[in-house]
Every structure is written in structure tokens, then in C-alpha cells.
Coordinates of C-alpha atoms (C1' of nucleotides) in Angstrom, one line a residue:
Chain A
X12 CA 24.2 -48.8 19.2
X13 CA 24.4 -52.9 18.8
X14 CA 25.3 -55.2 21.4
X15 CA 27.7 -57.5 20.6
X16 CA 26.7 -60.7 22.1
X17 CA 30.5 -62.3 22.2
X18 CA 31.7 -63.0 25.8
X19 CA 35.1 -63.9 24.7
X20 CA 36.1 -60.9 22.8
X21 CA 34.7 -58.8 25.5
X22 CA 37.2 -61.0 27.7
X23 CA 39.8 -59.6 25.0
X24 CA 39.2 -56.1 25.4
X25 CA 39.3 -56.4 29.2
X26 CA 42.8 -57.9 29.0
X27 CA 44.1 -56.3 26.3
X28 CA 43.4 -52.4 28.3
X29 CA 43.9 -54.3 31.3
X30 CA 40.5 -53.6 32.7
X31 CA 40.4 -57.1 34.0
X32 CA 42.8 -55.6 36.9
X33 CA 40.3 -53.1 38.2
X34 CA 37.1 -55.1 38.6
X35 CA 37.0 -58.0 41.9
X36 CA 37.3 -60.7 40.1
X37 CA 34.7 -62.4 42.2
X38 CA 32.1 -59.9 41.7
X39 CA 32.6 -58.8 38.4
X40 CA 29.8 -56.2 37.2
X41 CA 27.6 -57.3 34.1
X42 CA 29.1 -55.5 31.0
X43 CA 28.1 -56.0 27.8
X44 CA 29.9 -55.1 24.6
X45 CA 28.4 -52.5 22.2
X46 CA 29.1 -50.9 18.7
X47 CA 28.8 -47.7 17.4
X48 CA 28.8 -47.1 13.6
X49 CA 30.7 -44.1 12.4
X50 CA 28.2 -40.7 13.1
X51 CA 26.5 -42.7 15.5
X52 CA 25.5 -40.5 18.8
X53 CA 24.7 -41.4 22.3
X54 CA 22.2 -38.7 23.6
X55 CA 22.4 -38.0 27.6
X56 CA 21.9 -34.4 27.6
X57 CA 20.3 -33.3 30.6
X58 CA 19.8 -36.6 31.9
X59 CA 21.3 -38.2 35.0
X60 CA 23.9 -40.8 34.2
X61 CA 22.4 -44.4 33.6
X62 CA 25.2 -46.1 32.0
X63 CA 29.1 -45.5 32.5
X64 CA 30.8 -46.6 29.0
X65 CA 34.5 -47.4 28.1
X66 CA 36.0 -47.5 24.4
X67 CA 37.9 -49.7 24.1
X68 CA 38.0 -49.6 20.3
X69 CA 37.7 -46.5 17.6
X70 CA 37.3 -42.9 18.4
X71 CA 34.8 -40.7 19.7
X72 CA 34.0 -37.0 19.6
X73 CA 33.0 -34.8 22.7
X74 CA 30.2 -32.3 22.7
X75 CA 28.9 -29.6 24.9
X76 CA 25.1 -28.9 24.3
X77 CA 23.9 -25.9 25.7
X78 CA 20.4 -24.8 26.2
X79 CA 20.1 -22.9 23.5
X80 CA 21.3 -25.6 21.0
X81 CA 24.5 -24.7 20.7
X82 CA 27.5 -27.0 20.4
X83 CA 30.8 -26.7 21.5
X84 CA 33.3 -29.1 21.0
X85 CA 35.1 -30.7 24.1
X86 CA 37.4 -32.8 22.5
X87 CA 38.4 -36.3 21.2
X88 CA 38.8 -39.5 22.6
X89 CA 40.8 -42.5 21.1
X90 CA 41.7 -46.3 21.5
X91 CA 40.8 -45.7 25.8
X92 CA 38.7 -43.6 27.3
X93 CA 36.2 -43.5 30.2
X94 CA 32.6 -42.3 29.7
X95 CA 30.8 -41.1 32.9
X96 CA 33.6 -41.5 35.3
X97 CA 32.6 -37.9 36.7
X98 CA 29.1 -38.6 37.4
X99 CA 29.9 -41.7 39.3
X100 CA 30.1 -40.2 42.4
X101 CA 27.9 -37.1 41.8
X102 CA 24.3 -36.9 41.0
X103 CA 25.3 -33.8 37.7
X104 CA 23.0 -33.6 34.9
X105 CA 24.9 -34.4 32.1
X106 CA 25.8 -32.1 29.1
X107 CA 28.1 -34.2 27.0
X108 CA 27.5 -35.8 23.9
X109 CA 29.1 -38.3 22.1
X110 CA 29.1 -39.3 18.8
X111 CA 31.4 -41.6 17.0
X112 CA 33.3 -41.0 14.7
X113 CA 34.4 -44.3 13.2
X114 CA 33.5 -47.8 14.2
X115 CA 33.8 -48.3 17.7
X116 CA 33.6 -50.5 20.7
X117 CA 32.8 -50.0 24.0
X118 CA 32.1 -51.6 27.6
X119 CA 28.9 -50.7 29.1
X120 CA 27.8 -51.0 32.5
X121 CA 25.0 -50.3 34.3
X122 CA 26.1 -47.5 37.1
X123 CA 24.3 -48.6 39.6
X124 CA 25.7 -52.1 38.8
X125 CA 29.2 -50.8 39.0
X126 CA 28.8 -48.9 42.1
X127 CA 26.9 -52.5 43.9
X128 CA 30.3 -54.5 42.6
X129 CA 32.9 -51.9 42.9
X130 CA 32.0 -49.5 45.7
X131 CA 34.5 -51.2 48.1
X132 CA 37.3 -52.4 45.4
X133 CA 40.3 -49.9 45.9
X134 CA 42.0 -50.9 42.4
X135 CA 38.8 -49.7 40.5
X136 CA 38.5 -46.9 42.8
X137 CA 42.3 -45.5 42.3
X138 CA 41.6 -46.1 38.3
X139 CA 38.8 -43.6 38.6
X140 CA 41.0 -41.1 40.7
X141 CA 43.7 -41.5 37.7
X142 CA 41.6 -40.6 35.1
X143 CA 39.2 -37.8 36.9
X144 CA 42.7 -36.1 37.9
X145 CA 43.9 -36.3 34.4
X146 CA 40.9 -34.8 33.0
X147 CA 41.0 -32.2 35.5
X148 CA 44.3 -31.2 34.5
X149 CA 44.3 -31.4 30.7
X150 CA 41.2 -29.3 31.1
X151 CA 42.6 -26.9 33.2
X152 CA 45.3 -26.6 30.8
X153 CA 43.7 -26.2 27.8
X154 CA 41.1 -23.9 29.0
X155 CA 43.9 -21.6 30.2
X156 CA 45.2 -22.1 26.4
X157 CA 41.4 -21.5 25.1
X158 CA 41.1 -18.3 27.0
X159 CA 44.2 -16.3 26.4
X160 CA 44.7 -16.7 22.6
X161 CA 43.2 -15.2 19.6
X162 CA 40.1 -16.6 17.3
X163 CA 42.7 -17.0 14.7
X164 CA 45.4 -19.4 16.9
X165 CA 41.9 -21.3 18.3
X166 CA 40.4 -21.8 14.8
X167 CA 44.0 -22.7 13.5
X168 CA 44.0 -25.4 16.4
X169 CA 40.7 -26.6 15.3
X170 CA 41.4 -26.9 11.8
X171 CA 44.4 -28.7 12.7
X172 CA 42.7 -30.9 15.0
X173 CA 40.1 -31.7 13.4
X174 CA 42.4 -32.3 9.9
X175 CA 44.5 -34.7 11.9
X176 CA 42.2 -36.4 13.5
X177 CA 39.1 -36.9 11.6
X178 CA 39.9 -37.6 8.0
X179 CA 43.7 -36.7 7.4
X180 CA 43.6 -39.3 3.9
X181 CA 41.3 -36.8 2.4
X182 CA 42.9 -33.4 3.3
X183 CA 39.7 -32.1 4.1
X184 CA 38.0 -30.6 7.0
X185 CA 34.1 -31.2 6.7
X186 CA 32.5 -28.6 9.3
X187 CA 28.7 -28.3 10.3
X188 CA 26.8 -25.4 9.9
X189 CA 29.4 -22.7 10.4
X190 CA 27.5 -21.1 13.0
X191 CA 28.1 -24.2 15.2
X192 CA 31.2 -23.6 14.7
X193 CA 31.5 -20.2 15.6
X194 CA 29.7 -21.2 18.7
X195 CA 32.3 -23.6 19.7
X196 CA 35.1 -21.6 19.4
X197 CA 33.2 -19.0 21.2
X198 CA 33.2 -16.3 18.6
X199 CA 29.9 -14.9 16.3
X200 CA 29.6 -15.9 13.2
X201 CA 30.6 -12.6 11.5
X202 CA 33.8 -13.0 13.1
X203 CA 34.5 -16.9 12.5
X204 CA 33.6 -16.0 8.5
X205 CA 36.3 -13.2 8.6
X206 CA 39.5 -15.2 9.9
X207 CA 38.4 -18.4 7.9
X208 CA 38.6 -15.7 4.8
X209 CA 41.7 -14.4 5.8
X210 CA 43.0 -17.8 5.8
X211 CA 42.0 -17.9 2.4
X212 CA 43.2 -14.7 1.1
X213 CA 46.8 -15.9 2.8
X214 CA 46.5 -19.2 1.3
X215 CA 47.0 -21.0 4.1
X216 CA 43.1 -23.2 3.7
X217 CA 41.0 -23.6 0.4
X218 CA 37.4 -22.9 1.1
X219 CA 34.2 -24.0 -0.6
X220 CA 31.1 -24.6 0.7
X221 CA 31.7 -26.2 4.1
X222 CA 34.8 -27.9 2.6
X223 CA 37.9 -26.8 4.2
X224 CA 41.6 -27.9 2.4
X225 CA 44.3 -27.3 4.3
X226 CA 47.0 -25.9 2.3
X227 CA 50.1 -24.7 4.6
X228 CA 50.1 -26.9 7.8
X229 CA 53.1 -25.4 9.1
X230 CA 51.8 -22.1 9.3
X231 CA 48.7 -23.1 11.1
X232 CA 50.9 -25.6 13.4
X233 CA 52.3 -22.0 14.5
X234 CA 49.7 -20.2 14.8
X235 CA 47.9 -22.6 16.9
X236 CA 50.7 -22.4 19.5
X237 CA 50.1 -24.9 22.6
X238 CA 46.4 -25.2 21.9
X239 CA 44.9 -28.7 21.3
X240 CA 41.7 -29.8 21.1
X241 CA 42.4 -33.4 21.8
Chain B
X17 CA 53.2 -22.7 59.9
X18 CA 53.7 -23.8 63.0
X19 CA 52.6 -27.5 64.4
X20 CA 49.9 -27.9 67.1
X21 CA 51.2 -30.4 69.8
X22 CA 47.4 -31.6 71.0
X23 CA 46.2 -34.6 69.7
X24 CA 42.9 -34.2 71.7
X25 CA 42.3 -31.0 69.3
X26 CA 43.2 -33.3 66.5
X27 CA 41.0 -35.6 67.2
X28 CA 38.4 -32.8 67.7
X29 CA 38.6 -31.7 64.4
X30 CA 38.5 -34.8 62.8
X31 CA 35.0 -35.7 64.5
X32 CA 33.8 -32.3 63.6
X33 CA 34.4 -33.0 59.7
X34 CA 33.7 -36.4 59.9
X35 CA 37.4 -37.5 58.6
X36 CA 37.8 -40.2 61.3
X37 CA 35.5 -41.9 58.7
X38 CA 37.4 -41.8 55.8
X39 CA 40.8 -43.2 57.9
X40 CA 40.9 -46.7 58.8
X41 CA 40.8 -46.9 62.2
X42 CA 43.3 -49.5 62.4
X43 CA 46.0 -47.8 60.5
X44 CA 45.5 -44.3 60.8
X45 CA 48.3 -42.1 59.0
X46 CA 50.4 -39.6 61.2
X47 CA 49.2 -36.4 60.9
X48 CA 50.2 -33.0 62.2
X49 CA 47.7 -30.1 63.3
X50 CA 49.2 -27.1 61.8
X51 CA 48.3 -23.4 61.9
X52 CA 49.0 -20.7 59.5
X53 CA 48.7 -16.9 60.5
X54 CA 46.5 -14.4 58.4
X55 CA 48.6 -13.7 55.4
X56 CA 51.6 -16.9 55.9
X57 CA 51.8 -18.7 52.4
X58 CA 52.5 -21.9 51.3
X59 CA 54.9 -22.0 48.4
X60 CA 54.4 -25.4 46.4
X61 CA 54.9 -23.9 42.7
X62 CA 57.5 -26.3 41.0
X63 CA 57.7 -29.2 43.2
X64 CA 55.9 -31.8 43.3
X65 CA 53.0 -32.7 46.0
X66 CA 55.1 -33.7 49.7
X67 CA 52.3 -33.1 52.1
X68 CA 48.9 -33.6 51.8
X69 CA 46.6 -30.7 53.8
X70 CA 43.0 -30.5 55.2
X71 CA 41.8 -27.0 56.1
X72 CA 39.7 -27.2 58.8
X73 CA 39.2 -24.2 60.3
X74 CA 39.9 -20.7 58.5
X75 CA 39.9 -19.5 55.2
X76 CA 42.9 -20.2 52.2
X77 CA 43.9 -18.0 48.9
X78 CA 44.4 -20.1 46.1
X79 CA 46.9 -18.5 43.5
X80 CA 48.0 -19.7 40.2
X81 CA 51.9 -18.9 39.9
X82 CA 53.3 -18.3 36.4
X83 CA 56.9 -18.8 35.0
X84 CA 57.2 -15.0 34.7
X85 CA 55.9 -13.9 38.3
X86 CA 52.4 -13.0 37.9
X87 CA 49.9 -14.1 39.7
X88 CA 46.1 -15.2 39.0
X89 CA 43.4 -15.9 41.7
X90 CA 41.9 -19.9 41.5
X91 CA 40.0 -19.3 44.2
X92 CA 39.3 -19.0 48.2
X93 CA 38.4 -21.8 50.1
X94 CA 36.8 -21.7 53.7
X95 CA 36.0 -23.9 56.7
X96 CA 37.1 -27.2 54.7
X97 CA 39.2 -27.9 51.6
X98 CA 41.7 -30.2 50.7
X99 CA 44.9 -29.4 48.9
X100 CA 46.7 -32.0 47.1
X101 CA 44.4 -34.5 46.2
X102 CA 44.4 -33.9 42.5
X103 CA 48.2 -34.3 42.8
X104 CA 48.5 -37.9 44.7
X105 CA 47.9 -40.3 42.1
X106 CA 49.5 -38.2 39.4
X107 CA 52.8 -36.0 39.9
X108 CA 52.2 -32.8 38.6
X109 CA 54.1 -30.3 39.6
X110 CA 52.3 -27.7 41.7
X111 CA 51.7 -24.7 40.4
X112 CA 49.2 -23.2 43.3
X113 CA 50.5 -21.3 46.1
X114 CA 47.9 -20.7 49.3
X115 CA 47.9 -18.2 51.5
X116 CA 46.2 -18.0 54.7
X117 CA 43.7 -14.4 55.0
X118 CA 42.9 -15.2 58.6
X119 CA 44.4 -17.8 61.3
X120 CA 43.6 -21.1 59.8
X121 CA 44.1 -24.8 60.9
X122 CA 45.0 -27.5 58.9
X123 CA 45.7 -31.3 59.1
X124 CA 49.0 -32.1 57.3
X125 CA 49.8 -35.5 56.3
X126 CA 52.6 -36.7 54.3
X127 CA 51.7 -38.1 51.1
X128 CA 53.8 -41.3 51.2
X129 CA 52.2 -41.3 54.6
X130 CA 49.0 -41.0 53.3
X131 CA 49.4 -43.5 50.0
X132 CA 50.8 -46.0 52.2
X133 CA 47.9 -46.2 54.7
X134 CA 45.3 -45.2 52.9
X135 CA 45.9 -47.2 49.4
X136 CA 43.6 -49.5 50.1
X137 CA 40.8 -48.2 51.7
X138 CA 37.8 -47.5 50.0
X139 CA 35.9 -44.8 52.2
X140 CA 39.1 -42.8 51.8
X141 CA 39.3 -43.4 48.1
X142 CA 35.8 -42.7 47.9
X143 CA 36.4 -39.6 49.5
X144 CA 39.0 -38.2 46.9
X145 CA 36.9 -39.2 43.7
X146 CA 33.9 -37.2 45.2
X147 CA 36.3 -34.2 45.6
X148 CA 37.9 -34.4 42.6
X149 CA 35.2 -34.4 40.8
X150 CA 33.8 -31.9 42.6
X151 CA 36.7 -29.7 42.0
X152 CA 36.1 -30.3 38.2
X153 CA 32.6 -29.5 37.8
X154 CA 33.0 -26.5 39.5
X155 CA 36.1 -25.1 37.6
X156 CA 35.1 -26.4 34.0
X157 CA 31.9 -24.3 34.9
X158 CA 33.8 -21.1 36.5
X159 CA 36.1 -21.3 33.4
X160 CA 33.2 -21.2 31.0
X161 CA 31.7 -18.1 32.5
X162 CA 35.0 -16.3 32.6
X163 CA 36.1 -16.6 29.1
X164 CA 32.8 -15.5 27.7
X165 CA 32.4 -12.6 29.4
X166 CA 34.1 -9.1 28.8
X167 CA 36.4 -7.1 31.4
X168 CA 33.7 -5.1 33.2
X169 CA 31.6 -8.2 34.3
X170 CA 35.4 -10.0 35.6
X171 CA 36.2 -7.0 37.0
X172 CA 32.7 -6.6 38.7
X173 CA 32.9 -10.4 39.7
X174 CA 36.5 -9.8 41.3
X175 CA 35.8 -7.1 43.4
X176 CA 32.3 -8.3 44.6
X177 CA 34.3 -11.4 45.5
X178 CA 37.4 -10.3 47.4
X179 CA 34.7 -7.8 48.8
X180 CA 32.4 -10.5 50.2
X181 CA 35.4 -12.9 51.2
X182 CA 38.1 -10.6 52.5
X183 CA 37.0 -7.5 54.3
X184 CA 33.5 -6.9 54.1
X185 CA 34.0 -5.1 57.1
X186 CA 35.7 -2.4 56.0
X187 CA 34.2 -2.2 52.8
X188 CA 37.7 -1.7 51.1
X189 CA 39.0 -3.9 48.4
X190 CA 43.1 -3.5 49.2
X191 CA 44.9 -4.4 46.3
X192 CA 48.0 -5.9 45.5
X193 CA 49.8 -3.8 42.8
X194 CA 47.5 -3.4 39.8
X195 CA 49.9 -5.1 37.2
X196 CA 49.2 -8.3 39.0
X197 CA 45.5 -7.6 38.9
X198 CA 45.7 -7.0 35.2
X199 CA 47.4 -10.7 34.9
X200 CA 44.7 -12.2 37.3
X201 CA 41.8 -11.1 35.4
X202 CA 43.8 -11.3 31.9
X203 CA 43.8 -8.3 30.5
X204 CA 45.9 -5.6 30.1
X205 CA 46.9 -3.2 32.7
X206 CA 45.6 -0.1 30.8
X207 CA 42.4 -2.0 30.0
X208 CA 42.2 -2.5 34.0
X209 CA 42.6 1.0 34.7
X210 CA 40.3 2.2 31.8
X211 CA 37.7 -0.5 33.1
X212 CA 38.5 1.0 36.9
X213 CA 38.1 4.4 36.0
X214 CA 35.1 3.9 34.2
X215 CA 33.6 2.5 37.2
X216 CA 34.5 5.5 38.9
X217 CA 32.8 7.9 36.6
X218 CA 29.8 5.8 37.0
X219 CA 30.0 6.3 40.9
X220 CA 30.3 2.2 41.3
X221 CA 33.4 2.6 43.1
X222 CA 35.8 5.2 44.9
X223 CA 39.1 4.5 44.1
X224 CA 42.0 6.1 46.2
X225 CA 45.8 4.2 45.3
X226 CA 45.0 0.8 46.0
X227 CA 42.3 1.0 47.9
X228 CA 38.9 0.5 46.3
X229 CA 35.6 1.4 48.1
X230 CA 32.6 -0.4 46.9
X231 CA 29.6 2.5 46.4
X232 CA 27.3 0.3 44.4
X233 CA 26.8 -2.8 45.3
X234 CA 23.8 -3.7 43.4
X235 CA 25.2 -2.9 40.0
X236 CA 28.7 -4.8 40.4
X237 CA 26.3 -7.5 41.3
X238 CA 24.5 -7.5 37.8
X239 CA 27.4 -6.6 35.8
X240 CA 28.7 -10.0 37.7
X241 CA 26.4 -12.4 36.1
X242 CA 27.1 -15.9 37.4
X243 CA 30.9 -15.0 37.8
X244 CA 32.4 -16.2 41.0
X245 CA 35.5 -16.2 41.7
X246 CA 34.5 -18.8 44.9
Chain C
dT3 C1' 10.0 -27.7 -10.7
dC4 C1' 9.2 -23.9 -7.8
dA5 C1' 8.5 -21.5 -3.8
dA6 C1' 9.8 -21.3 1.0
dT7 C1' 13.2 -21.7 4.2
dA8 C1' 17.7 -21.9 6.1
dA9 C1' 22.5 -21.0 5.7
dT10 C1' 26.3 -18.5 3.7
dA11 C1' 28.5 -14.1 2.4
dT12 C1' 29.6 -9.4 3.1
dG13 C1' 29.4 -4.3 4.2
dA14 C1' 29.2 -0.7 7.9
dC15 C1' 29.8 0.4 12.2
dA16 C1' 30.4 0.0 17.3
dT17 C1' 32.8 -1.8 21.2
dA18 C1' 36.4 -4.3 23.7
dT19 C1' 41.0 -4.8 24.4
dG20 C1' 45.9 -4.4 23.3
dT21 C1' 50.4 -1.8 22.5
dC22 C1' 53.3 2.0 22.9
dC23 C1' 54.7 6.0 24.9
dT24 C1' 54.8 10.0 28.1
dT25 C1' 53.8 12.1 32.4
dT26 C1' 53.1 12.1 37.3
dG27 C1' 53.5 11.0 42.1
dG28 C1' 55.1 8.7 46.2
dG29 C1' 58.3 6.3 48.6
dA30 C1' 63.0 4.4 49.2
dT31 C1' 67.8 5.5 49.6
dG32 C1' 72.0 7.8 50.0
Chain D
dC2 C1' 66.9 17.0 51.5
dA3 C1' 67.8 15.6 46.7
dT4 C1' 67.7 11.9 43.7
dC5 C1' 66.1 7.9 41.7
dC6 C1' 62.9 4.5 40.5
dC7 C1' 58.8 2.0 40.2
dA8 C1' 54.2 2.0 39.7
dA9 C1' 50.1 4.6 38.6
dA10 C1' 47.7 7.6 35.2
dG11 C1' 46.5 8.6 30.9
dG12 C1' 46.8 9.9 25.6
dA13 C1' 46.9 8.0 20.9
dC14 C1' 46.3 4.6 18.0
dA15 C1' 45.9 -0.3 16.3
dT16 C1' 43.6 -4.6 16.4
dA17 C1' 40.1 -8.1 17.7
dT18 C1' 35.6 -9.0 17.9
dG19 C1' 30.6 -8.1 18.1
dT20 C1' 26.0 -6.4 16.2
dC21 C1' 23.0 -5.3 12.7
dA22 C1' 21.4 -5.2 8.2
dT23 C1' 21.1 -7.1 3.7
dA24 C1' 22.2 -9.7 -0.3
dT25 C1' 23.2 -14.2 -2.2
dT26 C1' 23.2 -19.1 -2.4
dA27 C1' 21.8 -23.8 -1.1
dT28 C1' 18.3 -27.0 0.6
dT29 C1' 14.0 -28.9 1.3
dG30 C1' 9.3 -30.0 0.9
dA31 C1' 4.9 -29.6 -1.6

DNA sequence: TCAATAATATGACATATGTCCTTTGGGATG
DNA sequence: CATCCCAAAGGACATATGTCATATTATTGA
């Protein structure tokens, strides 16, 4: 992560996602402007929350790290999103990680910083309230979708997900280890390598090594029903 | 629900939960003191958010209201919830319906009531982001543990918790009809009644129509893991 | 390059859970 | 009281998913 030392395109960002709107313009906290190259990761596991971030530019991938190493996927952030906004108000150990996954820009800003200048600014406090209740509800939703569907509609929804929004040019889902995966759709290994070989065997994906080719979108774009990773 | 005319009581209440704080003094909304007998409901599924409630005193049934009827259990909250906030500052429509399991009194405010007085004041902003995100962390960590664990640890979680919650002194669990229970804990209704009867042959439970008798305590309890349904 | 290690691939079997169908029992209703 | 109906109870079987063991292949480090 680089800082970008350019006070006038940070001015840009702020106008352009009209942040300038939820920060008193008197008491504007310090922010500076920072880059993330594509793979890049910002490590807070387990931590207490230092720095809130905001992309403003690129996209970002959302992990869970559990204990035991494991990953599961949260989900995918693009062009806007707020990092931290939960743990503003409330001291929780943090469990996400983020990586990016193409070049990206974001706004960071000290937390205690934010909370000195904004504590008392109700436009900055409403923008928070927006986007915690929005999470709340898209998560609510798609763990309702995550729980009552089969491995095959969840791994079809990866695939899909994953296919559209990582590297769509190249038709090709690069995965991690395969027991990650299994892990983040919540399923053993044994049983993630037996519905990605069914796939096969249908024709529906093209399989080697950790390569995955998506062959008949439509099919999967059924199977994955109303489940979305994003 | 009927509406408490004493504003002395009122006032009482909001001392006792430290509400007057969150207010501003100078433009306090108008707000009702309302009471709900043990088993009254509120039905909100569909609309969108009117009224804004407080529970102060009592204890509320939070229910999850499909298109086709059936019902699953969010929750139970006690001595002091809100309901609503998640919905203020974005219009989803309401898919929770309350019910009251023993007298309970809430403050009601109407939410234009309550934007227009309150859209500006920070302690009361302040206020909803804490609960919110509250709310989140605590369901993104209940709906982790229930979709990794199988029926018998739901089920054991279920009854230990409408146990606890709704009648501990008659150490009966009265259910509703089992098909509903079956929806609630999402499964099947012959896997429920497979699961139930299994607890019977294991002498966990004495099960006579709908009323379940809780024999071993201990065991539901470590079949339970962390599953609350609280 | 070769051995050591880690990850993939797969078979066999057990368990969890769903679907379908039939029977039974209790309560509502005429 | 007889009838009807819904929900409970349960049998039979199918499918989804997990566990364990083992073989195969890829990766890495000396």
C-alpha cells in the first residue's frame, strides 16, 4: 500500500463519490490517498480497527479468516465501498481481509481521527447508518440464500461470480487451493471435488488443474438461483 | 396494543434507559407509551416501517414471515430493544412480525416524527449506528453457527432456548404446529419428527402432542454448541 | 535433479436430510 | 353421533454430504 501524495486528486475523489458532503467542512479529518496493486492485501485479522478505509477506485475482495486458517469468502466490493464502518462504533476484533484485486484507490483515515472530527456531524453520521443498514440487509439476505440451497446452486454462484467479476476477458476462474474453497462454501473437500466433476461430466465447466472454463453460463445462471456473492 | 395516557410513566421509562439522552431536549418527538398483552402481535410484514418502537419493559418474539405462510424465529428480545431502526434510513419492506410473550411496554414514535426531530442530532444518530451494528454482529455470527451445524444441534439449540425464554417454569416447550417448526429450523417436517423422536429414545425429552418436556438438560446443552437462538 | 512435502483425485462407506406415500388420531362440524 | 379433515406419525427410498483411506500428481527446497 503506497500513499499517494496528490491533495488535488484526493479533492477529486471526494467530489466525484460526493464524500465532500459528509465530512464538516471546517474540521475536515486528515485523509490521505493510498494504492493497492492488484493481489495486494490489507491484513487486520484479529486486530482492533486502526484505520477506516473507502475505495474510491478499483475493486476489492472480502475474506473471513477463521482460527483455523480457513477462508471464506464474504464478497466483492467495487467503484464505492466503506471499510470499517462497523467497527466505528464498537470495539469488535476484526476478521475481514481484503485484498485487491485490481488497482485501486482508497481514502484512509485514522479512526480515532474520524471519530474527534465527525463524532457530532449528523450528515457523516446518517452516511454510516446507510451503509451499516445496507449491509445488514444484503447480508441477511444472502445468508438466507447461502443456507437453504444445495453445494451445487452455491458453487454455481461462485463460479459465476467469481467468472464475472474477476477476469471475465479470459473465461477462466483461477481458484486457490481447492480446499479453501471447499471451506468457503462450507462443504469438505470430498464433496466440493465431486459437484465440480459433475460439472464436468455435464459439460457445463472445463477443469484442469486449478483452472476452471466456464462452458454453459446459462445453465449455471439457473442453477445458482437468487444466490450472489457480490 | 393499547396507549398509556401517563406521561409521568413516560418519562419514567425514559430516565430508566437513559433515552432522554439520545432526544434533544429542545425538540423532543411525540411519543406514545404503549402496552401489548402476552401473546398480542404486531403485524408489519409488507409495509413499510410507520412507527418506530422502544421495548422497555417485557419481553418480544421476533418472527420472519414468508410469502407462503411459514414462519422462522429471528429471535426474542427482552427488557430493551428497538424495532425499526434498520428500516429508517432505508425502506425495506418489513418482513418481521413481533409478538409480545408476556405484558410488555413500548415507546412508539412515528417515524416521520422521529426523522424530522431527530435528523440532526447526533447522540440520537449515534445511538442507531451502535445498534445497528450491534444487530449485525450478532446475526452474521448466529447465522454462521446455524448453517454449519446439522438438525440435532438446531433442534437442541431451539428447544433449550424457547425453554430458557418462555416457560422455564413449567418446563414444557408448547409448540405451535410442527410444520411451522420444520420451516423455522429448515428442515423438513419428517426430518423434525425423526430428529424428535430420536431425542425421545435417548430419554432427552418426553414428547406428548405438542408439548415437549425437557428430561436432559445437560445434553441438549452440548448438542447446542454456541447456538442461540437469543 | 531428486527427494520430501503438499495438494489433487478417487473409492468405499456412513450419516444427514429430503420426498413421497400411507396410516392414525383428535377435534371441528353438521 | 357420524363424518370429515387436518395434522401427526411413520415406512421406504432417494439424494446430499461427510469421513476415512489411499493413490496420484505437482511443488518446493536442498
Amino acid at each position: 500500500m503506497k500513499t499517494i501524495h496528490d491533495s488535488a486528486q484526493l479533492q477529486n475523489w471526494l467530489k466525484r463519490h460526493q464524500l465532500d458532503e459528509i465530512f464538516p467542512p471546517d474540521n475536515m479529518p486528515k485523509m490521505r490517498l493510498v494504492s493497492m496493486e492488484a493481489g495486494e492485501q490489507i491484513y487486520q485479522t484479529g486486530e482492533t480497527l486502526q484505520k477506516v478505509h473507502i475505495l474510491v477506485k478499483g475493486k476489492l475482495k472480502i475474506f473471513f479468516l477463521q482460527e483455523d486458517g480457513s477462508i471464506y469468502l464474504i464478497g466483492f466490493n467495487q467503484s464505492f465501498a466503506i471499510l470499517g464502518d462497523l467497527e466505528l462504533f464498537e470495539d469488535y476484533p476484526l476478521h475481514n481481509e481484503v485484498a485487491a484485486m485490481e488497482p485501486s484507490i482508497l481514502i484512509e483515515i485514522d479512526k480515532e481521527e474520524l471519530l474527534r472530527t465527525c463524532w457530532d456531524y449528523p450528515p457523516f453520521l446518517r452516511f454510516l447508518i446507510k451503509h451499516v443498514s445496507q449491509k445488514f440487509h444484503s447480508s441477511s439476505v444472502k445468508a438466507n440464500a447461502l443456507s437453504r440451497y444445495p453445494m451445487e446452486s452455491r458453487l454455481a454462484a461462485y463460479l459465476l461470480t467469481v467468472y464475472e467479476e474477476e477476469n471475465q476477458s479470459v473465461s477462466f476462474v483461477k481458484t486457490n487451493r481447492y480446499t479453501d474453497l471447499a471451506n468457503l462454501l462450507g462443504c469438505s473437500y470430498r464433496h466440493l471435488h465431486r459437484t465440480l466433476q459433475q460439472f464436468v461430466e455435464n459439460g457445463w465447466i472445463e477443469k484442469s488443474g486449478r483452472h476452471i472454463r466456464i462452458l454453459d453460463y446459462a445453465v449455471l445462471k439457473e442453477l445458482a438461483k437468487d444466490i450472489s456473492y457480490i
